[in-house]
Amino acid sequence: MPPPPANHPNRDETPVRERGDACPGALRLHTADDGALARVRLPAGVLTARQAHSLADAAERLGDGALHLTSRGNLQLRGVGATCGGPLAELLHGAGLLPAPGHERVRNIVASPFSGLDGRGTRDVQPLARELDALLCANERAAALSGRFLFALDDGRGDMAGFGADVTLRAAAVEDAHPGAPADPEAAVVVAGGAAVRVSCADGPRTMLLAAEAFLDAAEASGTRAWRVAELPPGRGPSTAALLDRAAVAGIAAEAAPVPRPGPAVPPPAPGHRPPAAGRAVSGGSPPGAAYVLAPLGRLTAAQWRAAADLAAREGTGELRATPWRGLVLPGLPARFLPALAEAGLVTDPASPWHGTGACIGRPGCAKALSDVRADATAAASGTAGGGPGSLPVYWSGCERRCGHPHGARIDVVATGDGRYDLTVAAGGAGPQPAGRPDPPAVALLGLDPGRLAAALAAVRSGPAHHRPSTTK
């Protein structure tokens, strides 16, 4: 439906989306300078070893031979040929990766990757993520969500709570758990912008879907065609009262929940929010444990991908979990197999400079990029750029759009042309940012040439955020 006219009572000064969301999917490909790009949604990052092999086949037969992990734990194939869309869809359907073609772009679900594996958290949220995915795929209205709308499920450890999702389920925090606590703890379902209700974890997925429907109603009423909750006009998002009403109609016991207060502008990486250390291997038994490895800049060759899938099938549970930190969790895989993964070229050293380092595709894959940021990031990682789980994440961008950047406190390294970069520390608010409104910088070092960039990056990345200098040219 067209947006309301300028004098309509539902119109205000919030910008109106002039077109539908063009976010790529597995069936709607995006044309880039290096060929077409396909994005395969993996709800909660989960796939089987058999599905992983199918994706490796797709990358070799139809793409550039690699799998690219995204900041939402999904996968991208790049360099897809112009006539390969049909064969790719057929391959993915045969692998069970397209359960609902009409909903494939809205299956944006992240969840605590180690949930149910390491004994932390108060509730294994992976089954809840699967239930939410099934509810989304079966709901005709949900197909109207944009390909950017995001759901998150946090098992109580805090790793997803500040991820910037539109709708988040937060199981009771670990510190709130106590002996004799119920087997199904309470959870808060929180909508970006402030609405929050408390329900049982078992009712969490249905409540999350109700919140998404409330957003769609609010977006239609505002006339803005908003893609995400943060794009709605102030005060026009789903309210706690509205969620309680919807829950009552659905027969869900719910009550209002307090919304957590935002933290400091540039918080240090809290243990629950920082990416897990590469090479982490949790002991097996009950729970089964897991190994964790990183892919440099999120890129795995088909051979590396198959090596991980083969180990998962032979020595683990047969499952892989892609993480929003561009890594792979291998449930049930003992620590003794980490050297084999390192030999395949995956990162198993927790002090590696690749830890927390990400980048957009840059040149030559993107026409808007001003530099080959991946080459420059690789040079910095092999030098003195620092790293390890205690340092701030760093993200390299080929232009001001900062495509694929993570949420939360981070270092942005943005190409400005002529081989120079601006280095800023982003405050990293907890909620999603409206389009075209990047996080405000707390530190800015501008116009750095490669000779100064590596040293500046090492100093800023390892130092305390509140002790860093302000703007410098």
Short mmCIF file of C-alpha atoms in Angstrom, two decimals:
data_model
loop_
_atom_site.label_atom_id
_atom_site.label_comp_id
_atom_site.label_asym_id
_atom_site.label_seq_id
_atom_site.Cartn_x
_atom_site.Cartn_y
_atom_site.Cartn_z
CA MET A 1 0.00 0.00 0.00
CA PRO A 2 1.29 3.54 -0.70
CA PRO A 3 2.39 5.71 2.24
CA PRO A 4 -0.15 8.17 3.66
CA PRO A 5 -0.17 11.69 2.17
CA ALA A 6 1.73 14.47 3.94
CA ASN A 7 -1.37 15.70 5.79
CA HIS A 8 -2.39 12.24 6.99
CA PRO A 9 -2.68 12.05 10.84
CA ASN A 10 -0.33 9.05 10.89
CA ARG A 11 2.43 10.84 9.02
CA ASP A 12 5.25 12.64 10.84
CA GLU A 13 8.79 13.75 10.12
CA THR A 14 10.28 10.23 10.18
CA PRO A 15 11.64 9.34 6.69
CA VAL A 16 9.51 7.00 4.58
CA ARG A 17 11.12 4.04 2.87
CA GLU A 18 10.63 4.57 -0.85
CA ARG A 19 11.15 0.90 -1.74
CA GLY A 20 11.03 -2.55 -0.27
CA ASP A 21 14.01 -4.10 1.44
CA ALA A 22 16.52 -5.39 -1.12
CA CYS A 23 18.51 -7.46 1.36
CA PRO A 24 19.87 -10.49 -0.53
CA GLY A 25 18.81 -14.04 0.13
CA ALA A 26 19.31 -17.48 -1.33
CA LEU A 27 16.63 -16.87 -3.97
CA ARG A 28 17.04 -13.10 -4.42
CA LEU A 29 20.67 -12.62 -5.40
CA HIS A 30 22.59 -9.34 -5.20
CA THR A 31 24.82 -8.28 -8.08
CA ALA A 32 28.34 -7.26 -7.01
CA ASP A 33 31.54 -6.54 -8.91
CA ASP A 34 32.76 -10.10 -8.29
CA GLY A 35 29.51 -11.72 -9.45
CA ALA A 36 26.20 -12.45 -7.77
CA LEU A 37 25.97 -12.83 -3.99
CA ALA A 38 23.65 -15.32 -2.27
CA ARG A 39 22.97 -15.20 1.47
CA VAL A 40 21.83 -18.44 3.10
CA ARG A 41 20.04 -17.95 6.42
CA LEU A 42 21.04 -20.40 9.15
CA PRO A 43 18.70 -19.80 12.13
CA ALA A 44 20.86 -19.86 15.29
CA GLY A 45 23.77 -20.67 12.95
CA VAL A 46 22.96 -24.39 13.02
CA LEU A 47 23.49 -26.85 10.19
CA THR A 48 24.35 -30.53 9.85
CA ALA A 49 27.58 -31.93 8.45
CA ARG A 50 25.63 -33.13 5.40
CA GLN A 51 24.27 -29.64 4.81
CA ALA A 52 27.79 -28.23 5.22
CA HIS A 53 29.04 -30.54 2.47
CA SER A 54 26.20 -29.38 0.21
CA LEU A 55 27.25 -25.77 0.75
CA ALA A 56 30.88 -26.61 -0.06
CA ASP A 57 29.69 -28.22 -3.30
CA ALA A 58 27.67 -25.09 -4.10
CA ALA A 59 30.66 -22.82 -3.47
CA GLU A 60 32.88 -24.87 -5.78
CA ARG A 61 30.37 -25.52 -8.56
CA LEU A 62 28.54 -22.20 -8.61
CA GLY A 63 30.58 -19.59 -6.68
CA ASP A 64 34.11 -18.45 -5.90
CA GLY A 65 35.01 -21.64 -4.01
CA ALA A 66 34.64 -20.18 -0.52
CA LEU A 67 32.03 -19.79 2.22
CA HIS A 68 31.77 -16.37 3.87
CA LEU A 69 30.44 -16.11 7.45
CA THR A 70 28.37 -13.03 8.26
CA SER A 71 27.93 -10.96 11.44
CA ARG A 72 24.60 -12.72 12.03
CA GLY A 73 25.95 -16.26 11.79
CA ASN A 74 24.67 -16.75 8.24
CA LEU A 75 26.60 -17.80 5.14
CA GLN A 76 27.26 -16.04 1.86
CA LEU A 77 28.34 -17.43 -1.48
CA ARG A 78 30.09 -14.89 -3.70
CA GLY A 79 30.99 -14.93 -7.37
CA VAL A 80 27.83 -16.84 -8.28
CA GLY A 81 27.37 -17.06 -12.05
CA ALA A 82 24.57 -15.21 -13.79
CA THR A 83 22.80 -18.45 -14.74
CA CYS A 84 23.38 -20.27 -11.45
CA GLY A 85 20.39 -19.04 -9.43
CA GLY A 86 18.19 -21.99 -10.36
CA PRO A 87 20.82 -24.70 -9.71
CA LEU A 88 21.68 -23.04 -6.37
CA ALA A 89 18.04 -23.02 -5.25
CA GLU A 90 17.70 -26.68 -6.25
CA LEU A 91 20.83 -27.65 -4.32
CA LEU A 92 19.79 -25.75 -1.19
CA HIS A 93 16.28 -27.18 -1.30
CA GLY A 94 17.69 -30.70 -1.57
CA ALA A 95 19.85 -30.04 1.49
CA GLY A 96 16.88 -28.88 3.56
CA LEU A 97 18.13 -25.30 3.74
CA LEU A 98 15.01 -23.76 2.16
CA PRO A 99 12.12 -25.07 4.29
CA ALA A 100 9.87 -22.12 3.37
CA PRO A 101 10.96 -20.30 0.18
CA GLY A 102 8.53 -17.44 0.79
CA HIS A 103 10.09 -16.78 4.20
CA GLU A 104 13.75 -17.50 3.52
CA ARG A 105 14.94 -13.90 3.95
CA VAL A 106 13.14 -13.37 7.29
CA ARG A 107 14.73 -16.34 9.11
CA ASN A 108 17.15 -13.99 10.89
CA ILE A 109 17.73 -15.63 14.27
CA VAL A 110 20.85 -15.52 16.43
CA ALA A 111 21.16 -17.53 19.64
CA SER A 112 23.82 -18.24 22.27
CA PRO A 113 26.14 -20.53 20.25
CA PHE A 114 27.38 -22.56 23.26
CA SER A 115 23.90 -22.99 24.73
CA GLY A 116 23.39 -26.53 25.99
CA LEU A 117 27.06 -27.42 25.46
CA ASP A 118 29.14 -25.95 28.29
CA GLY A 119 26.92 -25.92 31.37
CA ARG A 120 26.51 -22.16 31.35
CA GLY A 121 23.22 -20.36 30.91
CA THR A 122 19.94 -21.09 32.64
CA ARG A 123 18.09 -22.58 29.66
CA ASP A 124 19.19 -24.26 26.44
CA VAL A 125 17.75 -21.82 23.90
CA GLN A 126 18.67 -23.78 20.79
CA PRO A 127 15.35 -25.73 20.83
CA LEU A 128 13.54 -22.41 21.32
CA ALA A 129 15.33 -21.00 18.26
CA ARG A 130 14.17 -23.99 16.19
CA GLU A 131 10.61 -23.48 17.42
CA LEU A 132 10.73 -19.76 16.56
CA ASP A 133 11.99 -20.60 13.06
CA ALA A 134 9.13 -23.06 12.54
CA LEU A 135 6.60 -20.48 13.74
CA LEU A 136 8.04 -17.84 11.39
CA CYS A 137 7.94 -20.18 8.40
CA ALA A 138 4.32 -21.14 9.12
CA ASN A 139 3.08 -17.57 9.64
CA GLU A 140 1.88 -15.85 6.47
CA ARG A 141 2.12 -12.38 8.01
CA ALA A 142 5.76 -12.92 9.00
CA ALA A 143 6.75 -13.01 5.33
CA ALA A 144 6.23 -9.22 5.33
CA LEU A 145 9.19 -8.67 7.69
CA SER A 146 12.26 -7.17 6.08
CA GLY A 147 15.39 -9.21 5.50
CA ARG A 148 17.08 -7.06 8.16
CA PHE A 149 14.66 -7.64 11.04
CA LEU A 150 16.52 -9.63 13.70
CA PHE A 151 15.55 -12.02 16.51
CA ALA A 152 17.98 -12.99 19.29
CA LEU A 153 17.81 -15.61 22.05
CA ASP A 154 20.13 -15.29 25.05
CA ASP A 155 20.39 -18.26 27.41
CA GLY A 156 21.23 -16.10 30.43
CA ARG A 157 24.98 -15.69 29.90
CA GLY A 158 24.61 -12.27 28.25
CA ASP A 159 26.23 -12.94 24.87
CA MET A 160 23.16 -12.02 22.79
CA ALA A 161 21.47 -9.50 25.10
CA GLY A 162 23.34 -6.51 23.65
CA PHE A 163 23.37 -7.70 20.06
CA GLY A 164 21.09 -4.99 18.70
CA ALA A 165 18.20 -7.31 17.76
CA ASP A 166 14.69 -6.04 17.14
CA VAL A 167 13.18 -8.70 19.41
CA THR A 168 15.26 -10.46 22.08
CA LEU A 169 14.46 -13.31 24.44
CA ARG A 170 16.58 -13.13 27.58
CA ALA A 171 16.42 -16.18 29.81
CA ALA A 172 16.85 -15.50 33.51
CA ALA A 173 20.41 -14.31 34.06
CA VAL A 174 22.94 -16.81 35.35
CA GLU A 175 23.45 -14.80 38.53
CA ASP A 176 19.68 -14.98 39.16
CA ALA A 177 19.61 -18.77 39.03
CA HIS A 178 19.50 -20.59 42.35
CA PRO A 179 19.08 -24.15 43.68
CA GLY A 180 15.50 -25.23 43.33
CA ALA A 181 14.81 -22.83 40.45
CA PRO A 182 12.14 -24.13 38.05
CA ALA A 183 13.26 -26.29 35.13
CA ASP A 184 11.70 -23.78 32.76
CA PRO A 185 12.94 -20.38 33.98
CA GLU A 186 11.29 -17.12 33.19
CA ALA A 187 12.40 -15.05 30.23
CA ALA A 188 12.03 -11.43 29.24
CA VAL A 189 10.95 -10.75 25.67
CA VAL A 190 12.29 -7.30 24.89
CA VAL A 191 11.50 -5.16 21.85
CA ALA A 192 14.08 -2.60 20.75
CA GLY A 193 12.97 0.75 22.10
CA GLY A 194 11.71 -0.38 25.48
CA ALA A 195 8.70 -2.72 25.51
CA ALA A 196 9.31 -5.83 27.62
CA VAL A 197 7.19 -8.64 29.03
CA ARG A 198 8.06 -11.58 31.26
CA VAL A 199 6.91 -15.06 30.19
CA SER A 200 8.07 -18.63 30.66
CA CYS A 201 10.87 -19.70 28.30
CA ALA A 202 8.48 -22.24 26.81
CA ASP A 203 6.18 -19.39 25.74
CA GLY A 204 9.09 -17.27 24.51
CA PRO A 205 9.01 -18.15 20.79
CA ARG A 206 5.25 -17.46 20.48
CA THR A 207 5.69 -14.17 22.32
CA MET A 208 8.56 -13.16 20.03
CA LEU A 209 6.37 -13.76 17.00
CA LEU A 210 3.59 -11.67 18.58
CA ALA A 211 6.12 -8.86 19.05
CA ALA A 212 7.10 -9.07 15.37
CA GLU A 213 3.45 -8.86 14.36
CA ALA A 214 3.05 -5.83 16.63
CA PHE A 215 5.97 -4.20 14.81
CA LEU A 216 4.36 -4.85 11.42
CA ASP A 217 1.14 -3.23 12.65
CA ALA A 218 3.09 -0.23 13.98
CA ALA A 219 5.05 0.15 10.73
CA GLU A 220 1.83 0.07 8.69
CA ALA A 221 0.12 2.58 10.98
CA SER A 222 3.09 4.98 10.82
CA GLY A 223 3.20 4.90 7.03
CA THR A 224 7.00 4.78 7.12
CA ARG A 225 7.52 1.28 5.65
CA ALA A 226 10.11 0.81 8.40
CA TRP A 227 12.37 -2.21 8.09
CA ARG A 228 13.42 -2.31 11.77
CA VAL A 229 11.97 -1.15 15.08
CA ALA A 230 14.50 1.68 15.44
CA GLU A 231 13.17 3.25 12.24
CA LEU A 232 9.67 3.79 13.67
CA PRO A 233 8.73 7.31 14.77
CA PRO A 234 9.41 8.02 18.46
CA GLY A 235 6.68 6.58 20.65
CA ARG A 236 5.13 4.59 17.80
CA GLY A 237 6.79 1.25 18.45
CA PRO A 238 5.11 -1.74 20.15
CA SER A 239 4.33 -0.96 23.79
CA THR A 240 4.42 -3.25 26.80
CA ALA A 241 0.66 -2.86 27.18
CA ALA A 242 0.10 -3.89 23.56
CA LEU A 243 2.28 -6.98 24.02
CA LEU A 244 0.40 -7.93 27.17
CA ASP A 245 -2.90 -7.64 25.29
CA ARG A 246 -1.66 -9.84 22.47
CA ALA A 247 -0.29 -12.40 24.91
CA ALA A 248 -3.64 -12.54 26.74
CA VAL A 249 -5.50 -13.20 23.48
CA ALA A 250 -3.00 -15.97 22.65
CA GLY A 251 -3.45 -17.56 26.08
CA ILE A 252 0.10 -16.76 27.22
CA ALA A 253 0.66 -15.85 30.87
CA ALA A 254 2.68 -12.62 30.80
CA GLU A 255 3.46 -9.63 32.97
CA ALA A 256 5.35 -6.40 32.46
CA ALA A 257 9.11 -6.70 32.82
CA PRO A 258 11.64 -3.98 33.67
CA VAL A 259 13.85 -2.93 30.78
CA PRO A 260 17.59 -3.12 31.65
CA ARG A 261 19.26 0.24 31.88
CA PRO A 262 21.81 1.04 29.16
CA GLY A 263 25.44 0.80 30.12
CA PRO A 264 28.16 3.47 29.79
CA ALA A 265 28.80 4.99 26.39
CA VAL A 266 31.92 2.95 25.74
CA PRO A 267 31.85 -0.05 28.07
CA PRO A 268 34.81 -2.41 28.28
CA PRO A 269 34.01 -5.80 26.73
CA ALA A 270 32.09 -7.58 29.48
CA PRO A 271 32.76 -11.33 29.86
CA GLY A 272 29.28 -12.22 28.65
CA HIS A 273 29.39 -9.93 25.61
CA ARG A 274 32.90 -10.39 24.25
CA PRO A 275 33.46 -13.04 21.57
CA PRO A 276 34.61 -16.42 22.90
CA ALA A 277 38.28 -17.23 22.63
CA ALA A 278 39.39 -19.08 19.52
CA GLY A 279 40.46 -22.64 20.21
CA ARG A 280 38.08 -22.93 23.12
CA ALA A 281 37.38 -26.59 23.84
CA VAL A 282 34.86 -27.30 26.58
CA SER A 283 35.23 -30.71 28.20
CA GLY A 284 32.74 -33.33 27.06
CA GLY A 285 30.36 -35.53 28.98
CA SER A 286 27.08 -34.02 30.10
CA PRO A 287 26.79 -31.40 28.66
CA PRO A 288 28.70 -32.65 25.60
CA GLY A 289 31.23 -29.81 25.28
CA ALA A 290 32.44 -28.19 22.08
CA ALA A 291 35.43 -26.84 20.17
CA TYR A 292 35.51 -23.33 18.75
CA VAL A 293 37.56 -22.01 15.84
CA LEU A 294 37.68 -18.78 13.87
CA ALA A 295 37.91 -18.20 10.13
CA PRO A 296 40.22 -15.28 9.21
CA LEU A 297 37.90 -12.45 8.12
CA GLY A 298 35.06 -14.99 8.08
CA ARG A 299 36.23 -16.71 4.88
CA LEU A 300 36.64 -20.49 4.64
CA THR A 301 37.73 -22.32 1.53
CA ALA A 302 35.61 -25.29 0.52
CA ALA A 303 38.44 -27.56 1.72
CA GLN A 304 38.51 -25.90 5.18
CA TRP A 305 34.73 -26.09 5.40
CA ARG A 306 34.78 -29.81 4.52
CA ALA A 307 37.53 -30.49 7.04
CA ALA A 308 35.38 -29.03 9.82
CA ALA A 309 32.29 -30.87 8.58
CA ASP A 310 34.13 -34.20 8.42
CA LEU A 311 35.41 -33.85 11.99
CA ALA A 312 31.93 -32.88 13.16
CA ALA A 313 30.49 -36.00 11.54
CA ARG A 314 33.20 -38.45 12.71
CA GLU A 315 34.16 -37.15 16.15
CA GLY A 316 31.43 -34.70 17.21
CA THR A 317 27.66 -34.66 17.22
CA GLY A 318 27.35 -34.16 13.46
CA GLU A 319 26.35 -30.52 13.93
CA LEU A 320 28.10 -27.20 13.23
CA ARG A 321 27.11 -23.78 14.57
CA ALA A 322 28.20 -20.61 12.77
CA THR A 323 28.58 -17.70 15.18
CA PRO A 324 28.05 -13.94 14.76
CA TRP A 325 31.78 -13.58 15.49
CA ARG A 326 32.60 -15.37 12.24
CA GLY A 327 33.60 -18.61 13.89
CA LEU A 328 32.44 -22.21 14.08
CA VAL A 329 31.31 -24.16 17.14
CA LEU A 330 31.74 -27.94 16.75
CA PRO A 331 29.56 -29.58 19.43
CA GLY A 332 31.02 -32.64 21.09
CA LEU A 333 34.43 -32.32 19.42
CA PRO A 334 37.29 -33.06 21.88
CA ALA A 335 40.25 -30.70 22.25
CA ARG A 336 42.67 -33.18 20.73
CA PHE A 337 41.27 -32.39 17.28
CA LEU A 338 42.07 -28.67 17.46
CA PRO A 339 45.54 -29.19 15.87
CA ALA A 340 43.90 -30.76 12.82
CA LEU A 341 41.70 -27.69 12.45
CA ALA A 342 44.71 -25.41 12.86
CA GLU A 343 46.54 -27.39 10.16
CA ALA A 344 43.59 -26.74 7.86
CA GLY A 345 44.15 -22.99 8.34
CA LEU A 346 41.48 -22.21 10.94
CA VAL A 347 42.36 -20.09 13.99
CA THR A 348 42.74 -21.99 17.27
CA ASP A 349 45.07 -19.60 19.15
CA PRO A 350 43.10 -17.45 21.66
CA ALA A 351 45.76 -14.71 21.38
CA SER A 352 45.63 -14.55 17.59
CA PRO A 353 45.30 -11.03 16.10
CA TRP A 354 42.45 -12.46 14.02
CA HIS A 355 40.38 -12.60 17.19
CA GLY A 356 37.68 -9.95 16.85
CA THR A 357 38.94 -8.78 13.44
CA GLY A 358 36.38 -8.42 10.65
CA ALA A 359 36.09 -6.67 7.32
CA CYS A 360 33.65 -6.01 4.50
CA ILE A 361 34.50 -7.46 1.08
CA GLY A 362 36.25 -4.24 -0.09
CA ARG A 363 37.93 -3.98 -3.46
CA PRO A 364 37.67 -5.58 -5.98
CA GLY A 365 34.40 -7.21 -4.93
CA CYS A 366 32.49 -3.99 -4.20
CA ALA A 367 32.30 -1.00 -6.55
CA LYS A 368 31.77 1.43 -3.64
CA ALA A 369 34.89 0.33 -1.74
CA LEU A 370 37.87 2.70 -1.74
CA SER A 371 40.52 0.15 -0.74
CA ASP A 372 41.32 -3.55 -0.68
CA VAL A 373 40.53 -3.64 3.04
CA ARG A 374 41.01 -7.38 3.35
CA ALA A 375 44.58 -7.16 2.13
CA ASP A 376 45.26 -4.26 4.48
CA ALA A 377 43.61 -6.06 7.42
CA THR A 378 45.72 -9.15 6.69
CA ALA A 379 48.90 -7.05 6.65
CA ALA A 380 47.95 -5.46 9.98
CA ALA A 381 47.14 -8.84 11.53
CA SER A 382 50.56 -10.18 10.55
CA GLY A 383 52.25 -7.14 12.10
CA THR A 384 51.69 -5.46 15.44
CA ALA A 385 47.92 -4.97 15.48
CA GLY A 386 47.39 -6.86 18.73
CA GLY A 387 44.48 -9.15 19.45
CA GLY A 388 43.13 -11.63 21.92
CA PRO A 389 39.79 -11.91 23.68
CA GLY A 390 40.46 -8.99 26.04
CA SER A 391 40.85 -6.37 23.32
CA LEU A 392 38.20 -4.38 21.51
CA PRO A 393 36.97 -5.85 18.21
CA VAL A 394 38.11 -4.06 15.06
CA TYR A 395 36.17 -3.82 11.82
CA TRP A 396 37.60 -2.71 8.47
CA SER A 397 35.25 -0.99 6.02
CA GLY A 398 35.87 0.01 2.42
CA CYS A 399 33.58 3.04 2.69
CA GLU A 400 31.41 5.01 5.12
CA ARG A 401 28.53 2.56 4.82
CA ARG A 402 30.39 0.10 7.11
CA CYS A 403 28.46 -2.88 5.72
CA GLY A 404 28.37 -5.85 8.08
CA HIS A 405 29.86 -4.06 11.09
CA PRO A 406 29.20 -5.64 14.51
CA HIS A 407 27.18 -4.01 17.28
CA GLY A 408 28.65 -2.89 20.56
CA ALA A 409 31.88 -1.09 21.40
CA ARG A 410 34.40 -1.59 18.62
CA ILE A 411 37.12 0.06 16.55
CA ASP A 412 36.06 1.12 13.06
CA VAL A 413 38.80 1.39 10.42
CA VAL A 414 37.23 3.11 7.39
CA ALA A 415 38.94 3.64 4.04
CA THR A 416 38.97 7.25 2.81
CA GLY A 417 40.86 6.78 -0.48
CA ASP A 418 44.52 7.15 -1.47
CA GLY A 419 45.41 4.30 0.88
CA ARG A 420 44.38 6.22 3.99
CA TYR A 421 42.00 5.29 6.79
CA ASP A 422 40.02 6.94 9.57
CA LEU A 423 40.23 5.04 12.85
CA THR A 424 37.39 5.62 15.32
CA VAL A 425 36.15 3.92 18.48
CA ALA A 426 32.39 3.46 18.19
CA ALA A 427 30.38 3.75 21.37
CA GLY A 428 28.18 0.87 20.29
CA GLY A 429 24.66 1.39 21.62
CA ALA A 430 22.72 -1.74 22.48
CA GLY A 431 19.90 -1.16 20.00
CA PRO A 432 19.87 -1.26 16.20
CA GLN A 433 20.85 1.96 14.49
CA PRO A 434 18.51 3.55 11.94
CA ALA A 435 19.83 3.49 8.39
CA GLY A 436 22.38 6.21 7.73
CA ARG A 437 22.93 6.94 11.42
CA PRO A 438 26.23 5.28 12.51
CA ASP A 439 27.25 4.98 16.15
CA PRO A 440 28.90 8.20 17.36
CA PRO A 441 32.69 7.92 17.72
CA ALA A 442 34.37 8.33 21.11
CA VAL A 443 37.88 8.47 19.60
CA ALA A 444 38.95 9.57 16.13
CA LEU A 445 42.36 9.28 14.47
CA LEU A 446 41.88 10.57 10.94
CA GLY A 447 43.70 10.22 7.64
CA LEU A 448 46.20 7.57 8.75
CA ASP A 449 48.56 6.15 6.14
CA PRO A 450 49.55 2.45 6.33
CA GLY A 451 52.79 3.28 8.11
CA ARG A 452 50.96 4.89 11.05
CA LEU A 453 47.84 2.76 10.97
CA ALA A 454 49.19 -0.49 12.42
CA ALA A 455 50.82 1.20 15.43
CA ALA A 456 47.76 3.37 16.10
CA LEU A 457 45.46 0.36 15.84
CA ALA A 458 47.58 -1.66 18.28
CA ALA A 459 47.62 1.18 20.80
CA VAL A 460 43.91 1.92 20.61
CA ARG A 461 42.89 -1.73 20.57
CA SER A 462 44.78 -2.74 23.69
CA GLY A 463 44.30 0.39 25.85
CA PRO A 464 41.40 1.09 28.23
CA ALA A 465 38.59 2.85 26.35
CA HIS A 466 38.23 5.70 28.85
CA HIS A 467 41.97 6.47 28.72
CA ARG A 468 42.18 6.85 24.97
CA PRO A 469 42.85 10.19 23.28
CA SER A 470 40.15 12.23 21.60
CA THR A 471 40.28 13.46 18.02
CA THR A 472 43.65 13.67 16.25
CA LYS A 473 44.66 14.33 12.64
#
